Coordinates of C-alpha atoms in Angstrom, one line a residue:
M1 CA 0.0 0.1 0.0
G2 CA 2.5 2.5 -1.0
D3 CA 5.4 1.6 1.1
E4 CA 8.6 -0.2 0.6
T5 CA 11.9 -0.3 2.8
T6 CA 15.3 -0.4 2.0
T7 CA 15.6 -3.9 1.9
G8 CA 12.1 -5.0 0.6
S9 CA 8.6 -5.0 2.2
A10 CA 9.4 -7.1 5.2
L11 CA 10.0 -5.4 8.2
P12 CA 12.6 -6.9 10.6
G13 CA 11.3 -8.8 13.7
A14 CA 13.1 -6.3 16.2
Y15 CA 11.2 -3.4 14.6
L16 CA 7.8 -5.2 15.1
D17 CA 8.7 -5.9 18.6
R18 CA 9.8 -2.4 19.6
L19 CA 6.9 -0.6 17.6
P20 CA 4.7 1.3 19.8
K21 CA 1.3 -0.5 20.4
A22 CA -2.0 -0.1 22.0
D23 CA -3.9 -3.4 23.1
L24 CA -7.7 -2.9 23.3
H25 CA -8.8 -6.1 23.6
C26 CA -7.3 -8.2 26.8
H27 CA -9.3 -10.0 29.4
L28 CA -7.6 -9.5 33.1
I29 CA -7.8 -13.0 34.1
G30 CA -6.4 -14.0 30.8
T31 CA -3.2 -12.1 31.5
V32 CA -2.3 -13.8 34.7
R33 CA 1.2 -15.6 34.9
A34 CA 1.3 -19.1 35.2
A35 CA 3.8 -18.4 38.1
T36 CA 1.7 -16.0 39.8
F37 CA -1.3 -18.5 39.8
A38 CA 0.8 -21.3 40.8
E39 CA 2.0 -19.1 43.8
L40 CA -1.6 -18.1 44.7
A41 CA -3.1 -21.6 44.2
R42 CA -0.2 -23.0 46.6
R43 CA -1.2 -20.3 49.2
E44 CA -5.0 -21.1 49.2
G45 CA -4.3 -24.8 48.8
L46 CA -6.3 -25.0 45.5
A47 CA -6.5 -28.9 44.5
L48 CA -5.5 -28.9 40.7
P49 CA -5.2 -31.8 38.4
D50 CA -2.0 -30.7 37.5
E51 CA 1.1 -27.9 38.1
P52 CA -0.4 -24.6 37.1
E53 CA 2.3 -24.3 34.3
R54 CA 1.3 -27.6 32.7
I55 CA -2.7 -26.4 32.9
F56 CA -1.5 -23.4 31.1
A57 CA 0.5 -25.1 28.6
D58 CA -2.3 -27.2 27.9
I59 CA -5.0 -24.9 27.5
N60 CA -6.9 -25.9 24.5
S61 CA -10.8 -25.1 24.3
L62 CA -12.8 -27.5 22.1
P63 CA -14.9 -25.7 19.4
P64 CA -18.5 -25.6 19.4
D65 CA -20.7 -28.0 17.3
P66 CA -18.9 -28.3 13.9
A67 CA -22.1 -28.7 12.3
L68 CA -22.8 -24.7 12.4
Y69 CA -19.5 -24.3 10.6
R70 CA -19.7 -26.5 7.3
D71 CA -20.9 -23.8 4.8
T72 CA -18.7 -20.7 5.9
R73 CA -17.1 -18.8 3.1
I74 CA -13.5 -19.4 4.7
P75 CA -13.8 -23.0 5.8
V76 CA -13.4 -23.6 9.3
P77 CA -11.2 -26.8 10.3
Q78 CA -13.5 -29.8 11.3
G79 CA -10.8 -32.0 12.8
R80 CA -8.3 -31.6 15.5
S81 CA -4.9 -30.0 14.9
A82 CA -1.5 -31.4 15.2
D83 CA -0.6 -29.3 18.3
E84 CA -3.4 -30.3 20.6
P85 CA -2.4 -31.7 23.9
A86 CA -3.2 -35.0 25.1
V87 CA -5.3 -33.7 28.0
S88 CA -7.0 -30.3 27.5
Y89 CA -8.0 -27.5 29.6
S90 CA -10.5 -25.0 28.3
L91 CA -9.6 -21.4 28.8
F92 CA -13.0 -20.9 31.0
Q93 CA -11.8 -23.9 33.3
A94 CA -8.5 -22.1 33.6
S95 CA -10.0 -18.7 34.1
N96 CA -12.3 -20.1 37.0
W97 CA -9.5 -21.7 38.9
V98 CA -7.4 -18.4 38.6
V99 CA -10.5 -16.4 39.9
D100 CA -11.0 -18.7 42.7
V101 CA -7.5 -17.7 44.2
L102 CA -7.9 -14.0 44.1
R103 CA -8.6 -13.2 47.7
D104 CA -7.5 -9.5 48.6
A105 CA -7.3 -6.3 47.0
D106 CA -3.5 -6.9 46.7
D107 CA -4.0 -9.8 44.5
L108 CA -6.1 -7.8 42.3
T109 CA -3.7 -5.0 42.2
R110 CA -0.6 -7.2 41.6
I111 CA -2.4 -8.9 38.6
V112 CA -3.1 -5.5 36.9
Y113 CA 0.4 -4.2 37.5
E114 CA 2.0 -7.5 36.2
A115 CA -0.5 -7.5 33.0
F116 CA 0.8 -3.9 32.1
E117 CA 4.4 -4.7 33.0
D118 CA 4.4 -7.9 30.9
A119 CA 2.9 -5.9 28.0
H120 CA 5.4 -3.4 28.1
R121 CA 8.4 -5.5 28.3
S122 CA 7.4 -8.0 25.8
S123 CA 5.8 -5.9 23.1
S124 CA 6.2 -2.0 23.7
T125 CA 2.7 -1.6 24.5
R126 CA 2.2 2.0 25.6
H127 CA -1.6 1.9 25.8
L128 CA -3.7 -1.2 27.4
E129 CA -7.5 -1.3 28.3
L130 CA -8.4 -4.4 30.4
F131 CA -11.4 -6.5 30.3
F132 CA -12.6 -7.2 34.0
D133 CA -15.7 -9.2 35.2
G134 CA -17.9 -9.0 38.2
V135 CA -16.5 -8.9 41.8
P136 CA -14.6 -12.3 42.3
P137 CA -16.4 -14.5 44.7
H138 CA -14.2 -14.4 47.5
L139 CA -13.9 -10.7 47.4
E140 CA -17.5 -9.5 47.9
S141 CA -16.7 -7.5 50.9
L142 CA -15.0 -5.3 48.5
G143 CA -17.7 -4.7 46.5
Y144 CA -17.4 -3.0 43.0
V145 CA -16.0 0.3 44.2
G146 CA -13.5 -1.7 46.5
S147 CA -12.3 -3.8 43.3
V148 CA -12.2 -1.1 40.8
E149 CA -10.1 0.6 43.2
A150 CA -7.7 -2.2 43.6
Y151 CA -7.3 -2.7 39.9
A152 CA -6.8 1.3 39.4
E153 CA -4.0 0.9 41.9
G154 CA -2.4 -1.4 39.7
I155 CA -2.6 1.0 36.6
R156 CA -1.3 4.1 38.6
M157 CA 1.6 1.8 39.4
A158 CA 2.1 1.0 35.8
E159 CA 1.9 4.6 34.9
R160 CA 4.7 5.5 37.2
D161 CA 7.2 2.7 36.3
F162 CA 6.6 2.1 32.6
G163 CA 4.9 5.6 31.3
M164 CA 2.1 3.5 30.1
T165 CA -1.6 4.7 30.0
G166 CA -4.6 2.4 30.8
R167 CA -8.3 1.8 31.2
M168 CA -10.4 -0.8 32.4
I169 CA -13.6 -2.4 30.6
Q170 CA -16.6 -3.7 32.4
G171 CA -17.2 -7.2 30.6
I172 CA -20.7 -8.6 30.3
D173 CA -21.1 -11.9 30.3
R174 CA -23.7 -12.8 27.5
S175 CA -24.9 -16.0 29.2
R176 CA -26.5 -14.0 31.6
S177 CA -29.6 -12.0 31.5
G178 CA -30.3 -8.8 30.1
E179 CA -31.1 -7.8 33.7
H180 CA -27.9 -8.7 35.4
A181 CA -26.1 -6.7 32.6
L182 CA -28.2 -3.7 33.5
G183 CA -27.4 -4.0 36.8
L184 CA -23.6 -4.2 36.2
V185 CA -24.0 -1.1 34.1
R186 CA -25.8 0.9 36.7
Q187 CA -22.9 0.2 39.1
V188 CA -20.5 1.9 36.7
V189 CA -22.8 4.5 35.9
D190 CA -23.6 5.4 39.6
H191 CA -20.0 4.9 40.5
P192 CA -17.9 6.7 37.9
H193 CA -14.3 6.2 37.8
E194 CA -11.6 7.8 35.7
Y195 CA -10.3 4.4 34.8
V196 CA -13.3 2.5 33.8
A197 CA -13.9 3.8 30.4
G198 CA -16.6 1.4 28.8
I199 CA -18.5 -1.7 28.7
G200 CA -17.9 -4.9 26.6
L201 CA -20.0 -8.0 25.8
D202 CA -18.0 -11.2 26.0
N203 CA -18.2 -14.9 26.6
L204 CA -19.3 -17.5 23.8
E205 CA -21.4 -15.4 21.1
T206 CA -23.8 -18.5 20.9
S207 CA -24.9 -18.1 24.5
G208 CA -26.6 -14.6 24.0
P209 CA -27.5 -12.7 21.1
P210 CA -26.5 -9.0 21.3
E211 CA -30.1 -7.8 21.4
R212 CA -30.6 -9.1 24.7
F213 CA -28.4 -6.3 25.9
A214 CA -30.0 -3.2 24.3
D215 CA -31.0 -1.8 27.6
A216 CA -27.7 -1.9 29.2
Y217 CA -26.0 -0.4 26.3
R218 CA -28.4 2.3 26.2
L219 CA -27.6 3.3 29.6
A220 CA -24.0 3.2 29.0
G221 CA -24.3 5.1 25.8
E222 CA -26.3 8.1 27.9
A223 CA -23.2 7.9 30.2
G224 CA -20.9 8.6 27.6
L225 CA -18.9 5.2 28.4
G226 CA -17.4 3.5 25.4
R227 CA -19.2 0.4 24.0
T228 CA -17.6 -2.7 22.3
A229 CA -18.8 -6.4 22.0
H230 CA -17.5 -9.9 20.9
S231 CA -19.2 -10.3 17.7
S232 CA -19.2 -12.5 14.6
E233 CA -16.6 -14.6 16.5
H234 CA -18.6 -18.1 17.1
A235 CA -21.9 -17.3 15.6
P236 CA -21.2 -17.5 11.6
T237 CA -23.3 -14.4 10.6
A238 CA -22.6 -11.1 10.0
V239 CA -25.9 -9.9 11.3
N240 CA -24.6 -9.8 15.1
T241 CA -22.1 -7.1 14.3
V242 CA -24.9 -5.0 12.4
T243 CA -27.0 -5.4 15.7
C244 CA -24.2 -4.5 17.9
L245 CA -23.4 -1.4 16.1
D246 CA -27.0 0.0 15.4
L247 CA -28.6 -1.2 18.5
L248 CA -26.2 -1.5 20.9
G249 CA -24.0 1.8 19.8
C250 CA -20.8 -0.2 19.9
D251 CA -17.8 2.1 18.5
R252 CA -15.8 -0.8 17.7
I253 CA -16.1 -4.7 17.6
D254 CA -14.0 -7.3 19.1
H255 CA -13.0 -10.1 16.6
G256 CA -15.8 -9.7 14.0
Y257 CA -14.3 -12.3 11.7
Y258 CA -17.7 -13.4 10.3
V259 CA -18.9 -10.3 8.9
L260 CA -17.0 -12.0 5.6
E261 CA -20.3 -14.0 5.3
D262 CA -21.9 -10.8 3.8
D263 CA -20.7 -8.7 1.2
E264 CA -22.9 -5.8 1.6
V265 CA -21.8 -5.8 5.5
V266 CA -18.5 -5.9 4.5
A267 CA -18.7 -2.7 2.3
R268 CA -20.6 -0.9 5.2
M269 CA -17.6 -2.0 7.4
R270 CA -14.9 -0.7 4.9
D271 CA -16.9 2.7 4.0
E272 CA -17.5 3.3 7.9
Q273 CA -14.0 2.2 8.7
V274 CA -15.4 0.4 11.6
A275 CA -12.6 -0.7 14.0
F276 CA -12.0 -4.5 14.6
T277 CA -9.7 -5.9 17.2
V278 CA -8.3 -9.2 16.0
V279 CA -6.7 -11.8 17.3
S280 CA -4.9 -14.5 15.4
T281 CA -4.1 -16.9 18.0
T282 CA -7.1 -18.5 20.3
S283 CA -7.3 -21.3 22.7
R284 CA -9.1 -23.0 20.1
R285 CA -6.1 -24.5 18.4
S286 CA -7.7 -26.0 15.6
W287 CA -9.2 -22.7 14.5
R288 CA -6.1 -20.7 14.2
P289 CA -5.7 -21.2 10.7
W290 CA -9.0 -20.2 9.9
R291 CA -8.6 -16.9 12.2
R292 CA -5.4 -16.0 10.1
A293 CA -7.0 -16.6 6.9
S294 CA -10.3 -14.5 8.1
I295 CA -7.9 -11.4 9.1
E296 CA -6.0 -11.8 5.6
A297 CA -9.5 -11.5 3.8
M298 CA -10.5 -8.4 6.0
L299 CA -7.2 -6.8 5.4
D300 CA -7.8 -7.5 1.2
A301 CA -11.6 -6.1 1.6
G302 CA -9.9 -3.0 3.0
L303 CA -11.3 -3.4 6.7
R304 CA -9.7 -1.6 9.6
V305 CA -8.1 -4.3 11.7
I306 CA -6.1 -3.7 14.9
P307 CA -4.1 -6.7 16.5
A308 CA -4.9 -7.6 19.9
S309 CA -3.9 -10.1 22.8
D310 CA -6.9 -11.3 24.0
D311 CA -6.0 -13.9 26.8
P312 CA -1.8 -13.5 26.4
G313 CA -1.0 -15.5 29.3
M314 CA -3.2 -18.4 28.7
F315 CA -3.1 -19.0 25.0
P316 CA 0.2 -17.8 25.2
T317 CA 0.9 -15.1 23.1
T318 CA 2.0 -11.3 23.3
L319 CA 0.7 -8.2 21.3
A320 CA 4.1 -8.2 19.8
A321 CA 3.8 -11.8 18.5
E322 CA 0.4 -11.0 17.1
Y323 CA 1.9 -8.2 14.8
R324 CA 4.5 -10.6 13.8
I325 CA 1.9 -12.9 12.7
V326 CA 0.0 -10.5 11.1
H327 CA 2.8 -9.2 9.0
E328 CA 5.0 -12.4 8.5
R329 CA 2.4 -14.9 8.2
I330 CA -0.9 -13.1 7.3
G331 CA 0.9 -10.5 4.9
A332 CA 0.1 -7.3 5.9
T333 CA 2.3 -4.6 4.5
A334 CA 4.8 -2.3 6.5
E335 CA 2.5 0.6 5.9
Q336 CA -0.5 -1.6 7.1
V337 CA 1.4 -2.3 9.9
R338 CA 2.2 1.1 11.0
S339 CA -1.6 2.1 10.4
M340 CA -2.8 -0.5 12.7
A341 CA -0.4 0.9 15.5
L342 CA -2.0 4.2 15.1
A343 CA -5.6 3.0 14.6
G344 CA -5.1 1.2 18.1
V345 CA -4.7 4.9 19.6
D346 CA -7.3 6.1 17.6
A347 CA -9.9 3.7 18.6
S348 CA -8.7 3.8 22.3
W349 CA -11.1 5.3 25.0
L350 CA -8.8 7.7 26.3
P351 CA -10.0 11.1 26.6
P352 CA -9.5 13.6 23.3
A353 CA -6.5 15.3 24.8
E354 CA -4.6 12.3 25.9
K355 CA -5.2 10.5 22.6
A356 CA -3.9 13.3 20.7
E357 CA -0.8 13.2 22.9
L358 CA -0.3 9.6 22.5
R359 CA -0.9 9.6 18.7
G360 CA 2.0 12.1 18.5
R361 CA 4.2 9.9 20.7
F362 CA 3.1 7.0 18.3
E363 CA 4.1 8.9 15.5
S364 CA 7.5 10.4 16.4
E365 CA 8.6 6.8 18.0
I366 CA 7.7 5.2 14.6
A367 CA 9.6 7.9 12.8
A368 CA 12.8 7.3 14.7
L369 CA 12.4 3.3 14.5
D370 CA 12.1 4.0 10.7
A371 CA 15.4 6.1 10.8
E372 CA 17.2 3.6 12.8
F373 CA 16.2 0.6 10.8
G374 CA 16.8 2.8 7.7
L375 CA 13.3 2.3 6.4
T376 CA 12.0 4.4 3.6
R377 CA 8.6 5.3 2.9
S378 CA 7.3 6.5 -0.5

């Protein structure tokens, strides 16, 4: 797309690692280090079927009913992949175990801080937006306000130590009722916090249609909160993404691969430059080739895709690894890669002045990297 380097179109791996990045789609529990989980599990005497490090290494969520995916435009693998472990642990099961060992405010602050530290050190992440779910079951005494403040303290520490910025996203479990979601959003609205910037619909898309949550999203919109949703990820249809935009008022979409099922929707997404946070690595190992083929098709269609890490501690992956995959395996051009990094800032939920300042930093850092690596842009 009008970009060449002095040595061809490939960007060096070190350049991709050091490229400034914003991660807009990352689940806090999915960032927890295996070593941290092991330490907390020992502290609480949690009985596990294997060592925490082994469990994390063997996370492999099995896909939903394959019959749902037999006629998709980009074929979805129907069998198992060669890298699946003999004993698999689902992402949800591992996440539940992690939640079970969180017992005080310091635990919450710690996992947030470590999420930022890992993102900073592994991927040159400058801005991170973390999904958090309801109050952990053993921390009900903290309540919503106490939990959010514990999370926020981790962000403040990361801002101080790493020069990063961060925000939190109240996750909405789509397997629950619309009334439950409305209650969560009321908490966010009634107790505004500078670090809670928006809401996001998560969990398996097939367990709850987006229209179920219209009232919750309407309230969030009235309060000026950012709105996103996991969409067109598990349900092989573009309709849910249209609903998320038109009924829920989402200003970005998490995943979105199945918009490719409808040419008219693809054209609309391209024309409106809807931001899609995409992740080429998933706990459904057999689906990874399909994910990557879908992202390639989205790029070819001119859609605005922004790499994200999702659950980096458990897949495992890093945001830098996702950028490497997008460039080296999927084939995004150097200019597309740079545009993705800047799009991450533009689609973030920072206040306008902070967003403008961060974008300026990104532009300066990218220009400095280009000069250091001897890259030319036409």
